[in-house]
Coordinates of C-alpha atoms in Angstrom, one line a residue:
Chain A
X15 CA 7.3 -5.3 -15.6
X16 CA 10.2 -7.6 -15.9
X17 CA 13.1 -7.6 -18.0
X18 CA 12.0 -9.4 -21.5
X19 CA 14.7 -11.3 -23.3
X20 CA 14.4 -8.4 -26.3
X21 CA 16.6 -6.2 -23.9
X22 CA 18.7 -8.8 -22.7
X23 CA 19.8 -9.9 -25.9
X24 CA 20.5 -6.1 -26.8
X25 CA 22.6 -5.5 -23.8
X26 CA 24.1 -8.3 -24.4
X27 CA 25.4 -7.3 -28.2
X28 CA 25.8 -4.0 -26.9
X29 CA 28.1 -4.9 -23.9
X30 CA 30.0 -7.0 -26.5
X31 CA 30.8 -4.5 -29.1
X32 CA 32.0 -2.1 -25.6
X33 CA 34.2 -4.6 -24.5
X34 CA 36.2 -5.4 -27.8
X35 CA 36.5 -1.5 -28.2
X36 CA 38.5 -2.0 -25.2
X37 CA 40.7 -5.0 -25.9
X38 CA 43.4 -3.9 -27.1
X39 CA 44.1 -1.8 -23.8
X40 CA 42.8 -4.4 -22.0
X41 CA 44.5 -7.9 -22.3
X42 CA 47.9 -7.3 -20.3
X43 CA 46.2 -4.5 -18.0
X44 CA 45.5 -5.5 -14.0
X45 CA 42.4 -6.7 -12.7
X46 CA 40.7 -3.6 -11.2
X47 CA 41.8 -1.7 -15.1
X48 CA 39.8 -4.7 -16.6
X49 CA 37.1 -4.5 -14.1
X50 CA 36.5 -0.6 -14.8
X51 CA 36.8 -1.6 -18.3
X52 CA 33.5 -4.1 -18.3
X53 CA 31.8 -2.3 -15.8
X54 CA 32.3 0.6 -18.0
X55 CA 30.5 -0.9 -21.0
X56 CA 28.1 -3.1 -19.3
X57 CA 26.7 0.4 -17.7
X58 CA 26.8 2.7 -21.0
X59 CA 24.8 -0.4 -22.3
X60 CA 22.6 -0.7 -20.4
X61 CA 21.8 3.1 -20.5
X62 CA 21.9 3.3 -24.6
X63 CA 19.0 0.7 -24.0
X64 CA 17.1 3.6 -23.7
X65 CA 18.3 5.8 -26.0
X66 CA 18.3 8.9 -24.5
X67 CA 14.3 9.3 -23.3
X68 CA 15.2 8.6 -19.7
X69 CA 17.0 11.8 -17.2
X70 CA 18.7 8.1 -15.4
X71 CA 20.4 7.0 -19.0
X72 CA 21.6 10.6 -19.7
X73 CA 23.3 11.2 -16.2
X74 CA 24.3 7.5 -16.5
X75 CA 26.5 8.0 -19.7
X76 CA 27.6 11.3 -18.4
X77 CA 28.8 10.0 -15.2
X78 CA 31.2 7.6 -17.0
X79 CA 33.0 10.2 -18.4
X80 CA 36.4 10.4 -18.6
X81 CA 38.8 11.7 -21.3
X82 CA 40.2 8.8 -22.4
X83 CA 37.2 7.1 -23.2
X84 CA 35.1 9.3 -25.0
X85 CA 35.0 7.5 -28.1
X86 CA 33.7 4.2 -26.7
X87 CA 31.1 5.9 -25.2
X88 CA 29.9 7.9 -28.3
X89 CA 30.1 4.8 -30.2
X90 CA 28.0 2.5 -28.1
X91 CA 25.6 5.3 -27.0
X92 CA 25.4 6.8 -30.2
X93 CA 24.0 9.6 -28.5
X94 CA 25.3 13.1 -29.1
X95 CA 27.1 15.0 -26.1
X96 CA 25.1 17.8 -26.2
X97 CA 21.8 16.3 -26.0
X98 CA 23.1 14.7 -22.5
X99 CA 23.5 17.7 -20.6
X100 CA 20.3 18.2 -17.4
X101 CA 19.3 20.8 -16.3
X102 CA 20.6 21.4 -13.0
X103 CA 18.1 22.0 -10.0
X104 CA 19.1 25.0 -8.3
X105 CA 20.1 24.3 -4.9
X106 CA 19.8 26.5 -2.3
X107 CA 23.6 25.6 0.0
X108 CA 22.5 26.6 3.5
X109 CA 24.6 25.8 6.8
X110 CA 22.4 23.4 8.7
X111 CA 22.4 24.5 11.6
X112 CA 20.9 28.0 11.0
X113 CA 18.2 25.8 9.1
X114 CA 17.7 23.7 12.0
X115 CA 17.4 26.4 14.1
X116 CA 15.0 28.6 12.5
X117 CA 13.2 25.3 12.2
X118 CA 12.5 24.8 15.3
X119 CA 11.5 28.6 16.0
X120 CA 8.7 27.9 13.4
X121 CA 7.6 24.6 14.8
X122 CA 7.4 26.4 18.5
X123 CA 5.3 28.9 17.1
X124 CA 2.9 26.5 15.6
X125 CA 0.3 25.6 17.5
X126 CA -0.1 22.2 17.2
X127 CA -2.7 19.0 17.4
X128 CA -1.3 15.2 17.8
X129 CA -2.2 14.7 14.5
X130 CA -0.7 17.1 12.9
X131 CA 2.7 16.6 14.3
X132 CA 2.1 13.0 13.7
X133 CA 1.8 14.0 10.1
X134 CA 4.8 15.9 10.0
X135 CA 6.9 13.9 11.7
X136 CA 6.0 11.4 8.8
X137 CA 6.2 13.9 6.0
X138 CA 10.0 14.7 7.4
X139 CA 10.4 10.6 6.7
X140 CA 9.2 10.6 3.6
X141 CA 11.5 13.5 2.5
X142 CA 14.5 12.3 3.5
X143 CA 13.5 8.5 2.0
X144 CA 13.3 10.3 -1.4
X145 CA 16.6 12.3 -0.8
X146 CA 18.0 9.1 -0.2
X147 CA 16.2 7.7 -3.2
X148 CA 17.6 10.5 -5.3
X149 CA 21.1 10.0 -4.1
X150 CA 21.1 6.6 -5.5
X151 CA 19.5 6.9 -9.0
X152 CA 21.7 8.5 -11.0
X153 CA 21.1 11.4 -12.2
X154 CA 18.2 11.8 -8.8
X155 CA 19.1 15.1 -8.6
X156 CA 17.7 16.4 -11.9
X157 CA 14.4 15.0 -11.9
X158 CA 12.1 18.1 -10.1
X159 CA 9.3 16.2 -9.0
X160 CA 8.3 13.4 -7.7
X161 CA 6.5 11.5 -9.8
X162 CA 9.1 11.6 -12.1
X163 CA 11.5 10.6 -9.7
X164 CA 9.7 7.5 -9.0
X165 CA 9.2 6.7 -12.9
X166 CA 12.9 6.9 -13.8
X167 CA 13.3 4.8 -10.6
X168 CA 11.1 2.0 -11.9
X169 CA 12.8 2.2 -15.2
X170 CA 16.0 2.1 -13.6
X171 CA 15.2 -0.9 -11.9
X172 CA 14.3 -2.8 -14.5
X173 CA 17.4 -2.2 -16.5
X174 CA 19.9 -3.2 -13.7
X175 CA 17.9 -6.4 -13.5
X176 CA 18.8 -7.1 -17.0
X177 CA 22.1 -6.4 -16.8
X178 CA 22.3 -8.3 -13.3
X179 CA 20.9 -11.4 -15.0
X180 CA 22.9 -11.0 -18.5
X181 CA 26.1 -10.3 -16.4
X182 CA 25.5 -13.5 -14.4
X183 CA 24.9 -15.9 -16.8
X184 CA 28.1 -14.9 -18.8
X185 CA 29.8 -15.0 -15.5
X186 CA 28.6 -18.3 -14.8
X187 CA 29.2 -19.8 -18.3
X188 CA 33.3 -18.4 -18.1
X189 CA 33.7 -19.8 -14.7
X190 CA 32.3 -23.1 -15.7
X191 CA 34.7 -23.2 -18.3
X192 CA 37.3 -22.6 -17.0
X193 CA 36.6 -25.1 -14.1
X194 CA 36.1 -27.9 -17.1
Chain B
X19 CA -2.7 -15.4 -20.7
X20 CA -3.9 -14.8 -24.6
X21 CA -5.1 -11.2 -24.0
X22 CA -1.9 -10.5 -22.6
X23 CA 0.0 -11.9 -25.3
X24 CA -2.3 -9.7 -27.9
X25 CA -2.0 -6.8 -25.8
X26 CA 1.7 -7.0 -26.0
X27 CA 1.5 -7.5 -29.7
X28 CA -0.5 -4.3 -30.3
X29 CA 1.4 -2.2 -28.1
X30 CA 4.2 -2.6 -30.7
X31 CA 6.8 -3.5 -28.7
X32 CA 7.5 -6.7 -27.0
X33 CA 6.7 -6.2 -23.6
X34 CA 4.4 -9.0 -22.0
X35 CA 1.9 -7.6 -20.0
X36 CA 1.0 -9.7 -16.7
X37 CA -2.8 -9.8 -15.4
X38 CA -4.7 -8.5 -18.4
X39 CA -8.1 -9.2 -18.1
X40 CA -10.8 -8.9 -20.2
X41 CA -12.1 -6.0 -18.8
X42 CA -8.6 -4.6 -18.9
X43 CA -7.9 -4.3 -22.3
X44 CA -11.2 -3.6 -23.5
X45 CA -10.9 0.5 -21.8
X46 CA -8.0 0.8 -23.7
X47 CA -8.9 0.2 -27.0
X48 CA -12.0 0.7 -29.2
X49 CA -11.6 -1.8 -31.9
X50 CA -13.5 -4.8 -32.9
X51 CA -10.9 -7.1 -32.1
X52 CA -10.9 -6.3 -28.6
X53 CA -14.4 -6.5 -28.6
X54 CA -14.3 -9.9 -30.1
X55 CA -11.6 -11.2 -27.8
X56 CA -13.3 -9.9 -24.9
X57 CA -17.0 -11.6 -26.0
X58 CA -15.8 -15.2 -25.7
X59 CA -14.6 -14.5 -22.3
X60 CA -17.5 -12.1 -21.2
X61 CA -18.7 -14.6 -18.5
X62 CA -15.6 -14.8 -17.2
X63 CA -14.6 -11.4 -16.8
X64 CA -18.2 -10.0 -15.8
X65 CA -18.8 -12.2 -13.7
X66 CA -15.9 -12.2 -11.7
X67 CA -16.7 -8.4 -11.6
X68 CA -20.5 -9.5 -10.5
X69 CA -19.1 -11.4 -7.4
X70 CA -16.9 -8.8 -6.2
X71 CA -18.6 -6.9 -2.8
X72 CA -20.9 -4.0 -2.8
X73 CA -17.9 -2.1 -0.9
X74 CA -15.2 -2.4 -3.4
X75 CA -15.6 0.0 -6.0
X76 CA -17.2 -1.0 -9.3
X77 CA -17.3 0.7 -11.9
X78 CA -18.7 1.3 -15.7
X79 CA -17.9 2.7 -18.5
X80 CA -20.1 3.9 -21.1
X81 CA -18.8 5.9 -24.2
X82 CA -21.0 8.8 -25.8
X83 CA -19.2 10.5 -27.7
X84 CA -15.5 8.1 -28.2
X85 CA -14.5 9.4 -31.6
X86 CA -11.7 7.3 -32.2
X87 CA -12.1 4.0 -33.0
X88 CA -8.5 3.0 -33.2
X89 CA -7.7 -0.1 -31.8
X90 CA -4.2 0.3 -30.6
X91 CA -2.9 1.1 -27.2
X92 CA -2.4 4.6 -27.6
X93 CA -5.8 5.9 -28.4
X94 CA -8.0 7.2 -25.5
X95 CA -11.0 6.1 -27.0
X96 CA -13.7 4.3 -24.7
X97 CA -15.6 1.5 -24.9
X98 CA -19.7 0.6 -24.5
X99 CA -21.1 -2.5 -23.4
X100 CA -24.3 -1.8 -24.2
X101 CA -25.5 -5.4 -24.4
X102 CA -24.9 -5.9 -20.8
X103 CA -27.8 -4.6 -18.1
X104 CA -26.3 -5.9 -15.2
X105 CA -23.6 -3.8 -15.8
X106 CA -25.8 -0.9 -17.0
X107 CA -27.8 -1.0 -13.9
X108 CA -24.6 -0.9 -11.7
X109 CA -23.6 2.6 -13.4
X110 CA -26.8 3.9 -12.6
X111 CA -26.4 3.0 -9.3
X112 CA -22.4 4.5 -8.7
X113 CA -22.4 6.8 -11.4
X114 CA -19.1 6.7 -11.4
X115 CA -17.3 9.2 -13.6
X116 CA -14.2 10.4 -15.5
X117 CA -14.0 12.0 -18.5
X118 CA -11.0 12.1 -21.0
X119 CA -9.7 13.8 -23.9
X120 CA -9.4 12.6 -27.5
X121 CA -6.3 13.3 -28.9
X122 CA -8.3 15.2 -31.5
X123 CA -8.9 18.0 -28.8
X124 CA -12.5 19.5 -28.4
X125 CA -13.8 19.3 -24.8
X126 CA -16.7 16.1 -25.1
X127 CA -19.6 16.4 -23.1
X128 CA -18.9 12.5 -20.8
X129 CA -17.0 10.7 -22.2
X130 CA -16.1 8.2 -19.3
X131 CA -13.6 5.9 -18.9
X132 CA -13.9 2.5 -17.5
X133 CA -11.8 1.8 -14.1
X134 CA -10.9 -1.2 -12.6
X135 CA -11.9 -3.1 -9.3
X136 CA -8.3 -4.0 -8.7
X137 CA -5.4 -2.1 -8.4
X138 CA -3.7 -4.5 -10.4
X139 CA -5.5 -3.3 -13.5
X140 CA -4.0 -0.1 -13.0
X141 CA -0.7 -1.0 -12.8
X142 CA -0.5 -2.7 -15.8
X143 CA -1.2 1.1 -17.5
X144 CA 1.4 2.3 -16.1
X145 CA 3.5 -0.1 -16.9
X146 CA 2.8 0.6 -20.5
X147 CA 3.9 4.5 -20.1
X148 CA 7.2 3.2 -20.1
X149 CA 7.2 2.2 -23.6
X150 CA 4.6 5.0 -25.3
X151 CA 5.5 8.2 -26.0
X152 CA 5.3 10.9 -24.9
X153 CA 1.6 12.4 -25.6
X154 CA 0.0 8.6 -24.7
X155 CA 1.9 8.6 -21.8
X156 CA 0.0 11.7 -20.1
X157 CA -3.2 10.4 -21.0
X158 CA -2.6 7.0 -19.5
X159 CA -0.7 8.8 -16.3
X160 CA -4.6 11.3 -16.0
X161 CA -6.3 8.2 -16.6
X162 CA -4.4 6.2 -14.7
X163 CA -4.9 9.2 -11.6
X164 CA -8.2 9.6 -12.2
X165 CA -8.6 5.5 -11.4
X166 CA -7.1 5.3 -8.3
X167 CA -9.6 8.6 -7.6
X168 CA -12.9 6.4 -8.1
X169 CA -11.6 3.3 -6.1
X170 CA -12.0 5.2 -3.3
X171 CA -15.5 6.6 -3.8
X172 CA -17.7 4.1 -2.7
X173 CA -20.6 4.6 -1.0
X174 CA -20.0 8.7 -1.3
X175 CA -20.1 8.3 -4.9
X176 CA -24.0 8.3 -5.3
X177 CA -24.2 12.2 -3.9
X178 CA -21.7 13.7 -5.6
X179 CA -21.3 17.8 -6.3
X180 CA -21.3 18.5 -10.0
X181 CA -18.8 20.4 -10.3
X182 CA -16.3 19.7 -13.1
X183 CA -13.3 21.5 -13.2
X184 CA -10.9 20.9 -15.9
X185 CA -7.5 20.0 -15.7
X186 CA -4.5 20.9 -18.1
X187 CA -2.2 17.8 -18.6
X188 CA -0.3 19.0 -21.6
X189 CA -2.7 17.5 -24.4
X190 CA -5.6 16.5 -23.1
X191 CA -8.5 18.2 -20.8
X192 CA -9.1 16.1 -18.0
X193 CA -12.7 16.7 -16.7
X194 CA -12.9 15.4 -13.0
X195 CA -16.1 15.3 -10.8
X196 CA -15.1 16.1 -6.8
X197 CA -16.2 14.4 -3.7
X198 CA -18.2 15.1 -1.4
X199 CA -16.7 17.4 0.8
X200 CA -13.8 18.3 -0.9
X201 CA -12.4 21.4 -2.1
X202 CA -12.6 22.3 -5.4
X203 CA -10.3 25.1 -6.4
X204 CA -8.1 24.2 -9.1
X205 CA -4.8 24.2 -6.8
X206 CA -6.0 20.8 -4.5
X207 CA -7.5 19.0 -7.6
X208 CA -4.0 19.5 -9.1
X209 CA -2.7 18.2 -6.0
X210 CA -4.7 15.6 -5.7
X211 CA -4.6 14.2 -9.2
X212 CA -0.8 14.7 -8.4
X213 CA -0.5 12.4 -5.4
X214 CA -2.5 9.8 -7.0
X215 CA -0.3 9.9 -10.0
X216 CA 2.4 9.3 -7.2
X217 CA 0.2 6.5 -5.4
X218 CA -0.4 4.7 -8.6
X219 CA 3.6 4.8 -9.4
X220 CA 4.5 3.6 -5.7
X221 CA 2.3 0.6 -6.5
X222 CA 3.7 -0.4 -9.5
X223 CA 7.4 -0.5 -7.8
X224 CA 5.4 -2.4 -4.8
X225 CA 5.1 -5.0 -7.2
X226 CA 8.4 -5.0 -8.4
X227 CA 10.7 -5.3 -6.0
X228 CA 10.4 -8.5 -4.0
X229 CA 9.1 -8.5 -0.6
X230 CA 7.3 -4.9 -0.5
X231 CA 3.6 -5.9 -0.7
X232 CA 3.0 -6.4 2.5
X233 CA 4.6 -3.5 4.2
X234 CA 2.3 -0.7 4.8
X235 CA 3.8 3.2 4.7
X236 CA 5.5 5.0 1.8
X237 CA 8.9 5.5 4.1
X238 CA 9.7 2.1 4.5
X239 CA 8.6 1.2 1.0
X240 CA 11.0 4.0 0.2
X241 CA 13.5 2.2 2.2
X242 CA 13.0 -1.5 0.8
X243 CA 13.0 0.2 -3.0
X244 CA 16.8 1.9 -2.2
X245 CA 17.9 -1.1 -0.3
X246 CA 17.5 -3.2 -3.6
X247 CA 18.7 -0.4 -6.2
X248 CA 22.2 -0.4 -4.0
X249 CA 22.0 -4.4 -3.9
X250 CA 21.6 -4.5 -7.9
X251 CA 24.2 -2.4 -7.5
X252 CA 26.8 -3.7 -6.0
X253 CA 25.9 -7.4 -7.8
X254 CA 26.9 -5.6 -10.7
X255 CA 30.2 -4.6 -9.2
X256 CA 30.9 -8.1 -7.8
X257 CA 29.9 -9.8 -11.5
X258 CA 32.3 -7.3 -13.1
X259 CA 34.9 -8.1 -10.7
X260 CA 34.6 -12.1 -10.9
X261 CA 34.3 -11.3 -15.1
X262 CA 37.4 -9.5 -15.1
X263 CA 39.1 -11.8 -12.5
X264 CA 38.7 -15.0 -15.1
X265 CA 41.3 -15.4 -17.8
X266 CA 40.8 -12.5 -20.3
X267 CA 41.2 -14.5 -23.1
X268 CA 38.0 -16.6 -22.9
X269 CA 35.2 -13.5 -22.7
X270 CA 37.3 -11.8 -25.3
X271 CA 37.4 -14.8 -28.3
X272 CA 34.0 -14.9 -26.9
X273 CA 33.5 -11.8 -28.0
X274 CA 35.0 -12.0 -31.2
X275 CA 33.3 -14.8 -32.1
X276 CA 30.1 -13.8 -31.1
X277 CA 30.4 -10.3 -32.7
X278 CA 31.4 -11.8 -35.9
X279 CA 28.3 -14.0 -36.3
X280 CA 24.9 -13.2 -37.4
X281 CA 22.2 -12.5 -34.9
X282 CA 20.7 -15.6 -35.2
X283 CA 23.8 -17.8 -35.9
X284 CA 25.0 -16.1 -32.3
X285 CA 22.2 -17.1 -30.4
X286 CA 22.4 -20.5 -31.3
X287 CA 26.0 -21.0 -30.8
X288 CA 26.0 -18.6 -27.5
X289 CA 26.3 -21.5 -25.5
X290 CA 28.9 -23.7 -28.3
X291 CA 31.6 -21.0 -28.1
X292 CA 31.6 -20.9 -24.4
X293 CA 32.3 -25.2 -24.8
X294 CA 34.7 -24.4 -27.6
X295 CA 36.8 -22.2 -26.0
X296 CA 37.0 -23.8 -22.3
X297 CA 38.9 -26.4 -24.6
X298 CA 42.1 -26.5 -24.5
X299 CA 42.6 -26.3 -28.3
X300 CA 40.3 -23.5 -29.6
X301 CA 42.3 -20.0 -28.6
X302 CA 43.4 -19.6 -31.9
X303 CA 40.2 -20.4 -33.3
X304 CA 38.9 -18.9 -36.5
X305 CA 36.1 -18.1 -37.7
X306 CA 35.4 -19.6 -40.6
X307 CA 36.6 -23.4 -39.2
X308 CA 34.7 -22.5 -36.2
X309 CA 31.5 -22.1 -38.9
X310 CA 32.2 -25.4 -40.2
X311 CA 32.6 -27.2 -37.0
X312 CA 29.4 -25.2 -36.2
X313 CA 27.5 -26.7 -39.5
X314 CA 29.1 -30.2 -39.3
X315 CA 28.6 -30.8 -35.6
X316 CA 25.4 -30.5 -34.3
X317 CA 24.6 -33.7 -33.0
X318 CA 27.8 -34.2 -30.7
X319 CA 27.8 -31.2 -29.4
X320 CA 24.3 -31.5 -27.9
X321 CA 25.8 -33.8 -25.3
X322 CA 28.5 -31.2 -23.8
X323 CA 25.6 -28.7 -24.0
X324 CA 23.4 -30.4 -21.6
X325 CA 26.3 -31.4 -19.7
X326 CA 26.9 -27.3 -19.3
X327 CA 23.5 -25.7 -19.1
X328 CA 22.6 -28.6 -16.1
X329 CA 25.3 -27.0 -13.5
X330 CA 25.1 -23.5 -14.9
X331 CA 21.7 -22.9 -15.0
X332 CA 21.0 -24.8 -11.6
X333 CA 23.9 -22.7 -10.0
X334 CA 21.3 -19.7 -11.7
X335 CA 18.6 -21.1 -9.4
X336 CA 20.5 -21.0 -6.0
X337 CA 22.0 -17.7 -6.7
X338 CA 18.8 -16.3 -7.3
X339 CA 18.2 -13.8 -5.1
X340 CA 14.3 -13.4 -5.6
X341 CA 15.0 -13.0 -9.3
X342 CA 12.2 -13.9 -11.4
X343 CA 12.8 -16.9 -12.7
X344 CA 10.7 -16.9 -15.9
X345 CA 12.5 -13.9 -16.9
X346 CA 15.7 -15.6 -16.7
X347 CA 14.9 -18.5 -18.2
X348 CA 13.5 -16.6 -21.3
X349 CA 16.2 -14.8 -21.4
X350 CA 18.3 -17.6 -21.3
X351 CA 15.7 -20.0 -23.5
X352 CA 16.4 -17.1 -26.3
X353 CA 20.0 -17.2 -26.0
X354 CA 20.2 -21.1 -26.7
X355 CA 17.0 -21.5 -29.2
X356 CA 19.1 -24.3 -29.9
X357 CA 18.0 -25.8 -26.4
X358 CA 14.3 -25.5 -26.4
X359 CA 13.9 -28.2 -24.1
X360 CA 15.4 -27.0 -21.3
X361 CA 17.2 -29.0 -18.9
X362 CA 15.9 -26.7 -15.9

């Protein structure tokens, strides 16, 4: 599924009404303030596409968060702040190397075939790819299970294509009219 | 492709849907006007299914007891070809079966669903999920996990147990026939329906990001899938930096221009404002004289518009970065309805 030009053209309003909220502290502010500023709206755009249905948007517009600009968000989002709160996996803190340890007491008592350590050895892989997947989606550490891990993922994906290509092409209209 | 388009329509939302074939759309819908759309094309899609190998898994469907009748995406119902024998004859032959829910709840005696040869078929169900609620989008995910399941019986399929163990997915009771040979407590069909719900998902972000097809193992498909999140990533950091690193004032009369405007009035004059206000005379541009230069202008402006989209939209093309670029270009084609013909 690819983005379709219904969701640019939302992002794009959407990203537009975030940005002149912010124009008035924005026009004599330094580059990296003005940066934060648009990436700011471009990303609570992008995730009030979704409205709310997707763990990604909610951790999205909760990550943004800062005093300051809790009315731009509520505005754009329109999304109320208690609805936006996950439920938090519980995680277990352990210091690694007892875990490893114990680990490898378990695997010595194993008995064990070629194949199965094979298999293992690739489930281990697998785990840590999806750790590293969950790091990266926002909000990765809420979703329990897999599948939905890899649902929000494909969702995700699509929406930062959108904003990639809207972003771009406004990017690449400015600079060429500023190089006119 | 037509189907495609009408599929999209129904759905109710705009998505396009790619690779929709005629048997495709007919096993998600009941209606007539599936049946009428598929008809036409019946030598086409049949066929194509007659040629396909003894191996590859081919399957029926054949609806008893379908009580719904609606013809729009969400409804489980199933469809019968009964006018077909070739494609009778091959159900006898792979009895292939899955049987789904109605939304209106009681437990059906076989109601079977159709699958698909390809996996591409299945994809495109998913795909829809994204867009259904919630209730349709369990259904489609069994469905969808129950697929995958009879790709892979081939030549087992003929002696099968029957054994039919039924399966909780919030609404609907999923009635599922095991394999030869495989266990059939309750705990490893879960599994099982589980990991092919997971299989069916890892496709469909196969497909999407560029360059995965062909690489064989979930770990490094893992690996290519975070490698492009964190690239689409930091793109959007860089196109935030250049954005903010070009004179404020254009993006921002940009914006109040464009804000100000109706939805369709902005869309047409997307590209205009971007011209107006590289001008040197147009920062203190209002709206209304902007409106009548707007309604009195048209034909000179087309020139400077061509003159824009030409390097911007070919500077689009080098960037792109695997990018589809039918996406972009409808997405910039709606932006600048103006520009139909575009200079690409």
């Amino acid at each position: 599924m690819q983005p379709t030009s219904t969701m640019n053209e939302e992002f794009l309003k959407k990203w537009q009404m975030g940005l002149q909220m912010f124009r008035p502290s924005i026009d004599n502010a330094s580059v990296s303030e003005r940066k934060r500023a648009i990436k700011l709206s471009a990303d609570v755009a992008m995730a009030s596409l979704r409205k709310g249905t997707t763990c990604w948007s909610r951790a999205l517009i909760q990550k943004t968060a800062t005093e300051d600009n809790f009315l731009v968000r509520q505005m754009l989002s329109g999304i109320k702040e208690e609805t936006l709160i996950n439920k938090k996996l519980p995680k277990v803190m352990c210091h690694r190397k007892i875990v490893r340890r114990s680990k490898k007491i378990l695997m010595r008592r194993k008995s064990r075939s070629a194949m199965e350590e094979v298999a293992a050895k690739a489930k281990k892989l697998v785990k840590r790819k999806t750790q590293g997947l969950r790091n990266v989606v926002p909000g990765g550490e809420f979703m329990s299970n897999n599948v939905l891990l890899i649902q929000e993922t494909l969702d995700y994906i699509v929406s930062l294509q959108t904003q990639v290509n809207v972003m771009r092409s406004i990017v690449d209209a400015a600079e060429a009219g500023i190089e006119r | 492709m037509d189907l495609s388009g009408r599929f999209g329509a129904r759905s109710g939302n705009g998505v396009p849907f790619r690779e929709v074939t005629g048997l495709e759309s007919l096993h998600l819908g009941g209606g007539d006007e599936f049946r009428q759309m598929v008809l036409p094309e019946n030598g086409g899609g049949f066929t194509a299914l007659l040629e396909l190998p003894p191996t590859r898994a081919v399957e029926l469907l054949h609806s008893s007891s379908s009580s719904s009748s609606q013809a729009t995406l969400h409804s489980v119902g199933t469809l019968t070809f009964p006018s077909n024998p070739i494609l009778m004859e091959r159900a006898a032959r792979f009895s292939v079966i899955a049987t789904e829910q109605n939304p209106n709840g009681n437990i059906s005696g076989e109601t079977t669903t159709s699958s698909v040869p390809s996996n591409e078929h299945i994809k495109t169900e998913p795909a829809e999920t994204e867009t259904s609620d919630q209730a349709a989008v369990e259904k489609q995910n069994n469905r969808c996990g129950k697929r995958k399941d009879f790709d892979k019986k081939v030549k087992s399929s003929t002696k099968k147990k029957s054994k039919s163990s039924e399966e909780n997915e919030k609404l609907p009771y999923v009635h599922v026939r095991a394999r030869r040979g495989q266990a059939t407590d309750s705990h490893s069909l879960a599994e099982r329906a589980r990991r092919e719900k997971i299989n069916a998902r890892m496709k469909l972000l196969q497909e999407l990001v560029p360059g995965c097809d062909k690489i064989q193992g979930t770990a490094l498909v893992l690996d290519e899938i975070i490698n492009h999140v964190q690239s689409l990533q930091r793109q959007v950091e860089m196109l935030s930096m250049r954005l903010a690193s070009v004179n404020p004032r254009i993006d921002f009369n940009l914006d109040t221009i464009l804000a100000s405007e109706n939805g369709s009035l902005m869309d047409g004059s997307f590209n205009g404002t971007t011209m107006q206000l590289a001008w040197p005379h147009q920062v203190m541009e209002t709206e209304q004289s902007y409106h009548h230069r707007q309604l009195q202008q048209p034909p000179p402006q087309q020139w400077p518009f061509d003159g824009l989209n030409q390097p911007v939209w070919g500077r689009e093309e080098n960037q792109d970065h695997g990018n589809d670029h039918n996406s972009l270009m409808v997405g910039s084609a709606s932006l600048h309805p103006n520009q139909v013909k575009m200079e690409l």
